[in-house]
Amino acid sequence: MFIDFTRFEENLGRVRDQIGRAAVAAGRPEDSVTLLPVTKNHPVDAAEYALRAGLAQVGENRVQEALSKMENGPEGLRWELIGPLQSNKAKRVAEQFYRVQSVDRPKVVNALQRHAAEAGRTLRVLLQVNAGRDPAKSGVSLEDAESLLELALGQGNLEVDGLMTIAPLDDDPNVARRSFAALRKCRDRLAQATGALLEELSMGMSGDLEAAILEGSTMVRIGTSLYGERQYE
Ligand SMILES: *Cc1c(COP(=O)(O)O)cnc(C)c1O
């Protein structure tokens, strides 16, 4: 059974405390980290709870699931795609999502640009970087990130806000922390090379948000700590 709203509010309070403490430990203002509730694999109520609690955005992993929730769910949320995108879904994504955090190859850049232009809108994007060099994770390599960024910056209907990464799964917490540090350094290098600000660093999930905030995360993507275990993967 899915949690009720009261339980969600309790979880939200705990997650906000966790974020606040990590920000203070990092010497950063508490409001420098945005919370992105991840509603994937949960009923549409999960998005409704987020809106009711005053959150402005939610993250979804699968395009089809997100589109159906947009149709049946509450109005007024910004939807962010955090999962892999096939170019045959790029049209609906470019039309309906606020931002795509999983841009990791030229084909996706080109498809999103074309459909955003056709829809007459600007689509925000983050480049997903495989900062932990994890063979199991998608994301552009640290070496290829600059050329992908150059391509994305040249698109009239895409606005590149920054970078995103998913840390490798590892029992050693230092592995995640090192990959977050690598993403931050990658951002600093790319910002220097291109003049783009790249202010958004989307990194950190339920299990590793402290390490991510210590390394400069501006957005943590939280599912399990807010909504409980997912019913399926
Ligand atoms: C599922 C998912 C999350 C949330 O993970 P939790 O461990 O449940 O907090 C964050 N980011 C991405 C890309 C995801 O797919």
Short mmCIF file of C-alpha atoms and ligand atoms in Angstrom, two decimals:
data_model
loop_
_atom_site.label_atom_id
_atom_site.label_comp_id
_atom_site.label_asym_id
_atom_site.label_seq_id
_atom_site.Cartn_x
_atom_site.Cartn_y
_atom_site.Cartn_z
CA MET A 1 0.00 0.00 0.00
CA PHE A 2 1.20 3.51 -0.77
CA ILE A 3 1.90 5.87 2.12
CA ASP A 4 -0.62 8.54 3.17
CA PHE A 5 0.03 12.28 3.08
CA THR A 6 0.80 12.57 6.81
CA ARG A 7 3.52 9.98 6.48
CA PHE A 8 4.85 11.81 3.43
CA GLU A 9 5.06 15.05 5.40
CA GLU A 10 7.02 13.28 8.15
CA ASN A 11 9.42 11.84 5.61
CA LEU A 12 9.75 15.23 3.94
CA GLY A 13 10.62 16.83 7.28
CA ARG A 14 13.36 14.27 7.86
CA VAL A 15 14.79 14.67 4.36
CA ARG A 16 14.79 18.45 4.70
CA ASP A 17 16.64 18.16 8.03
CA GLN A 18 19.18 15.88 6.40
CA ILE A 19 19.69 18.34 3.54
CA GLY A 20 19.91 21.28 5.94
CA ARG A 21 22.50 19.59 8.15
CA ALA A 22 24.62 18.57 5.17
CA ALA A 23 24.47 22.11 3.77
CA VAL A 24 25.55 23.59 7.10
CA ALA A 25 28.38 21.05 7.34
CA ALA A 26 29.48 22.13 3.86
CA GLY A 27 29.33 25.80 4.85
CA ARG A 28 26.59 26.45 2.32
CA PRO A 29 23.19 28.14 2.70
CA GLU A 30 20.41 25.62 3.31
CA ASP A 31 18.42 26.95 0.39
CA SER A 32 21.26 26.31 -2.04
CA VAL A 33 20.07 22.72 -2.47
CA THR A 34 16.79 22.00 -4.25
CA LEU A 35 14.85 18.83 -3.46
CA LEU A 36 13.58 16.88 -6.46
CA PRO A 37 11.08 14.25 -5.30
CA VAL A 38 11.39 11.16 -7.51
CA THR A 39 7.92 9.73 -8.11
CA LYS A 40 8.83 6.87 -10.48
CA ASN A 41 7.18 3.53 -9.80
CA HIS A 42 4.79 5.20 -7.36
CA PRO A 43 1.16 6.08 -8.00
CA VAL A 44 0.22 9.53 -9.25
CA ASP A 45 -0.56 10.45 -5.60
CA ALA A 46 3.19 10.81 -5.11
CA ALA A 47 3.20 13.82 -7.44
CA GLU A 48 0.07 15.17 -5.83
CA TYR A 49 1.67 14.98 -2.36
CA ALA A 50 4.71 16.89 -3.62
CA LEU A 51 2.54 19.69 -4.99
CA ARG A 52 0.39 19.79 -1.84
CA ALA A 53 3.54 20.13 0.27
CA GLY A 54 4.61 23.12 -1.78
CA LEU A 55 7.27 21.49 -3.93
CA ALA A 56 7.49 22.81 -7.47
CA GLN A 57 9.00 19.88 -9.37
CA VAL A 58 9.14 16.09 -9.57
CA GLY A 59 11.48 13.66 -11.30
CA GLU A 60 10.44 10.67 -13.38
CA ASN A 61 12.51 7.95 -14.90
CA ARG A 62 10.32 6.61 -17.70
CA VAL A 63 8.78 8.80 -20.36
CA GLN A 64 5.57 6.78 -20.75
CA GLU A 65 4.88 6.65 -17.02
CA ALA A 66 5.54 10.37 -16.67
CA LEU A 67 3.25 11.31 -19.57
CA SER A 68 0.40 9.30 -18.12
CA LYS A 69 0.86 10.98 -14.73
CA MET A 70 0.91 14.41 -16.37
CA GLU A 71 -2.41 13.57 -17.96
CA ASN A 72 -4.06 12.15 -14.86
CA GLY A 73 -2.24 14.09 -12.19
CA PRO A 74 -2.28 17.58 -10.72
CA GLU A 75 -1.57 20.71 -12.75
CA GLY A 76 1.21 23.09 -11.84
CA LEU A 77 4.21 20.81 -11.35
CA ARG A 78 7.41 20.92 -13.37
CA TRP A 79 8.35 17.48 -14.64
CA GLU A 80 12.01 16.56 -14.99
CA LEU A 81 13.17 13.51 -16.90
CA ILE A 82 15.98 11.72 -15.05
CA GLY A 83 15.98 8.42 -16.96
CA PRO A 84 17.26 7.34 -20.37
CA LEU A 85 15.66 8.88 -23.43
CA GLN A 86 15.22 7.16 -26.79
CA SER A 87 15.07 9.60 -29.64
CA ASN A 88 11.68 8.23 -30.80
CA LYS A 89 10.20 9.67 -27.58
CA ALA A 90 11.96 13.01 -27.98
CA LYS A 91 8.93 14.79 -29.46
CA ARG A 92 6.63 14.25 -26.46
CA VAL A 93 9.48 14.97 -24.09
CA ALA A 94 10.42 18.23 -25.81
CA GLU A 95 6.79 19.29 -25.70
CA GLN A 96 5.89 18.38 -22.16
CA PHE A 97 8.85 18.22 -19.81
CA TYR A 98 10.30 21.25 -18.06
CA ARG A 99 13.79 19.79 -18.17
CA VAL A 100 15.70 16.72 -19.30
CA GLN A 101 18.57 15.72 -16.98
CA SER A 102 19.68 12.69 -18.96
CA VAL A 103 21.13 14.17 -22.15
CA ASP A 104 24.18 12.03 -22.87
CA ARG A 105 24.74 11.85 -26.63
CA PRO A 106 24.58 13.98 -29.79
CA LYS A 107 21.57 12.12 -31.17
CA VAL A 108 19.49 13.13 -28.16
CA VAL A 109 20.68 16.76 -28.35
CA ASN A 110 19.69 16.95 -32.00
CA ALA A 111 16.32 15.28 -31.53
CA LEU A 112 15.38 17.49 -28.56
CA GLN A 113 16.46 20.63 -30.40
CA ARG A 114 14.41 19.75 -33.47
CA HIS A 115 11.24 19.02 -31.51
CA ALA A 116 11.63 21.94 -29.10
CA ALA A 117 11.98 24.23 -32.13
CA GLU A 118 8.86 22.72 -33.73
CA ALA A 119 6.99 23.25 -30.48
CA GLY A 120 8.27 26.83 -30.32
CA ARG A 121 9.68 26.49 -26.84
CA THR A 122 12.92 26.42 -24.90
CA LEU A 123 13.73 23.15 -23.19
CA ARG A 124 16.09 23.12 -20.23
CA VAL A 125 18.67 20.32 -20.14
CA LEU A 126 21.44 18.90 -18.00
CA LEU A 127 24.19 16.75 -19.47
CA GLN A 128 24.40 13.40 -17.73
CA VAL A 129 28.06 12.59 -17.11
CA ASN A 130 29.39 9.20 -16.07
CA ALA A 131 31.62 10.85 -13.51
CA GLY A 132 32.26 7.60 -11.63
CA ARG A 133 33.35 5.77 -14.80
CA ASP A 134 30.82 3.06 -14.00
CA PRO A 135 30.30 0.63 -16.91
CA ALA A 136 26.77 -0.02 -15.59
CA LYS A 137 25.71 3.64 -15.82
CA SER A 138 24.82 5.76 -18.79
CA GLY A 139 26.17 9.25 -19.23
CA VAL A 140 28.73 10.87 -21.47
CA SER A 141 32.34 10.14 -20.50
CA LEU A 142 34.37 12.83 -18.76
CA GLU A 143 36.50 12.99 -21.93
CA ASP A 144 33.57 13.52 -24.32
CA ALA A 145 31.62 15.93 -22.12
CA GLU A 146 33.14 19.07 -23.61
CA SER A 147 32.26 18.31 -27.21
CA LEU A 148 28.73 17.30 -26.21
CA LEU A 149 28.40 20.56 -24.29
CA GLU A 150 29.62 22.58 -27.28
CA LEU A 151 26.98 20.91 -29.42
CA ALA A 152 24.22 21.56 -26.87
CA LEU A 153 25.24 25.20 -26.35
CA GLY A 154 24.87 25.78 -30.08
CA GLN A 155 21.18 24.82 -30.10
CA GLY A 156 18.75 27.73 -30.14
CA ASN A 157 15.96 25.94 -28.29
CA LEU A 158 17.99 24.23 -25.58
CA GLU A 159 19.18 25.91 -22.39
CA VAL A 160 21.99 24.02 -20.65
CA ASP A 161 21.63 24.51 -16.89
CA GLY A 162 24.41 22.20 -15.76
CA LEU A 163 25.37 18.58 -15.20
CA MET A 164 23.88 15.46 -13.62
CA THR A 165 25.42 12.21 -12.44
CA ILE A 166 24.45 8.95 -10.77
CA ALA A 167 27.12 7.56 -8.44
CA PRO A 168 28.26 3.95 -8.83
CA LEU A 169 26.65 1.53 -6.37
CA ASP A 170 29.39 0.61 -3.93
CA ASP A 171 29.65 -0.37 -0.27
CA ASP A 172 32.46 2.14 0.10
CA PRO A 173 30.86 5.62 0.46
CA ASN A 174 34.08 7.21 -0.76
CA VAL A 175 33.34 5.90 -4.25
CA ALA A 176 30.18 8.02 -4.49
CA ARG A 177 31.89 11.02 -2.97
CA ARG A 178 34.77 10.81 -5.45
CA SER A 179 32.37 10.67 -8.38
CA PHE A 180 30.55 13.79 -7.09
CA ALA A 181 33.86 15.59 -6.74
CA ALA A 182 34.71 14.50 -10.29
CA LEU A 183 31.43 15.99 -11.57
CA ARG A 184 32.10 19.29 -9.84
CA LYS A 185 35.61 19.47 -11.28
CA CYS A 186 34.26 18.57 -14.70
CA ARG A 187 31.76 21.44 -14.39
CA ASP A 188 34.48 23.90 -13.35
CA ARG A 189 36.62 22.85 -16.30
CA LEU A 190 33.73 23.07 -18.80
CA ALA A 191 32.57 26.42 -17.46
CA GLN A 192 36.08 27.76 -17.88
CA ALA A 193 36.42 26.33 -21.38
CA THR A 194 33.05 27.49 -22.73
CA GLY A 195 31.99 30.45 -20.60
CA ALA A 196 28.69 28.71 -19.77
CA LEU A 197 27.73 29.03 -16.10
CA LEU A 198 26.49 25.44 -15.63
CA GLU A 199 25.18 26.31 -12.18
CA GLU A 200 23.07 23.21 -11.65
CA LEU A 201 24.78 20.10 -10.30
CA SER A 202 22.15 17.37 -9.96
CA MET A 203 23.75 14.73 -7.76
CA GLY A 204 22.80 12.74 -4.67
CA MET A 205 19.98 10.27 -3.99
CA SER A 206 18.49 8.80 -0.78
CA GLY A 207 21.67 6.87 0.07
CA ASP A 208 24.33 9.44 -0.73
CA LEU A 209 22.86 12.93 -0.47
CA GLU A 210 25.25 14.12 2.27
CA ALA A 211 28.34 13.31 0.22
CA ALA A 212 26.78 15.01 -2.80
CA ILE A 213 25.98 18.19 -0.88
CA LEU A 214 29.49 18.29 0.58
CA GLU A 215 30.78 18.20 -3.01
CA GLY A 216 28.53 21.01 -4.23
CA SER A 217 25.23 19.43 -5.27
CA THR A 218 22.51 21.99 -6.04
CA MET A 219 19.77 19.38 -6.56
CA VAL A 220 19.25 16.05 -4.81
CA ARG A 221 16.90 13.50 -6.40
CA ILE A 222 15.09 11.63 -3.63
CA GLY A 223 12.69 8.71 -4.02
CA THR A 224 12.93 6.06 -1.30
CA SER A 225 13.40 8.38 1.69
CA LEU A 226 10.26 10.30 0.73
CA TYR A 227 7.92 7.62 -0.58
CA GLY A 228 9.28 4.31 0.75
CA GLU A 229 10.51 1.35 -1.24
CA ARG A 230 9.32 1.12 -4.82
CA GLN A 231 6.95 -1.71 -5.69
CA TYR A 232 9.01 -2.83 -8.68
CA GLU A 233 12.07 -1.69 -10.56
C1 LIG B 1 15.31 6.33 -8.91
C2 LIG B 1 16.26 7.44 -9.10
C3 LIG B 1 16.55 8.34 -8.04
C4 LIG B 1 15.99 8.19 -6.63
O1 LIG B 1 16.63 7.15 -5.97
P1 LIG B 1 16.35 6.84 -4.40
O2 LIG B 1 17.52 6.01 -4.03
O3 LIG B 1 15.06 6.10 -4.34
O4 LIG B 1 16.30 8.12 -3.69
C5 LIG B 1 17.42 9.38 -8.30
N1 LIG B 1 17.98 9.56 -9.52
C6 LIG B 1 17.72 8.74 -10.55
C7 LIG B 1 18.35 9.00 -11.87
C8 LIG B 1 16.86 7.66 -10.38
O5 LIG B 1 16.63 6.83 -11.40
#
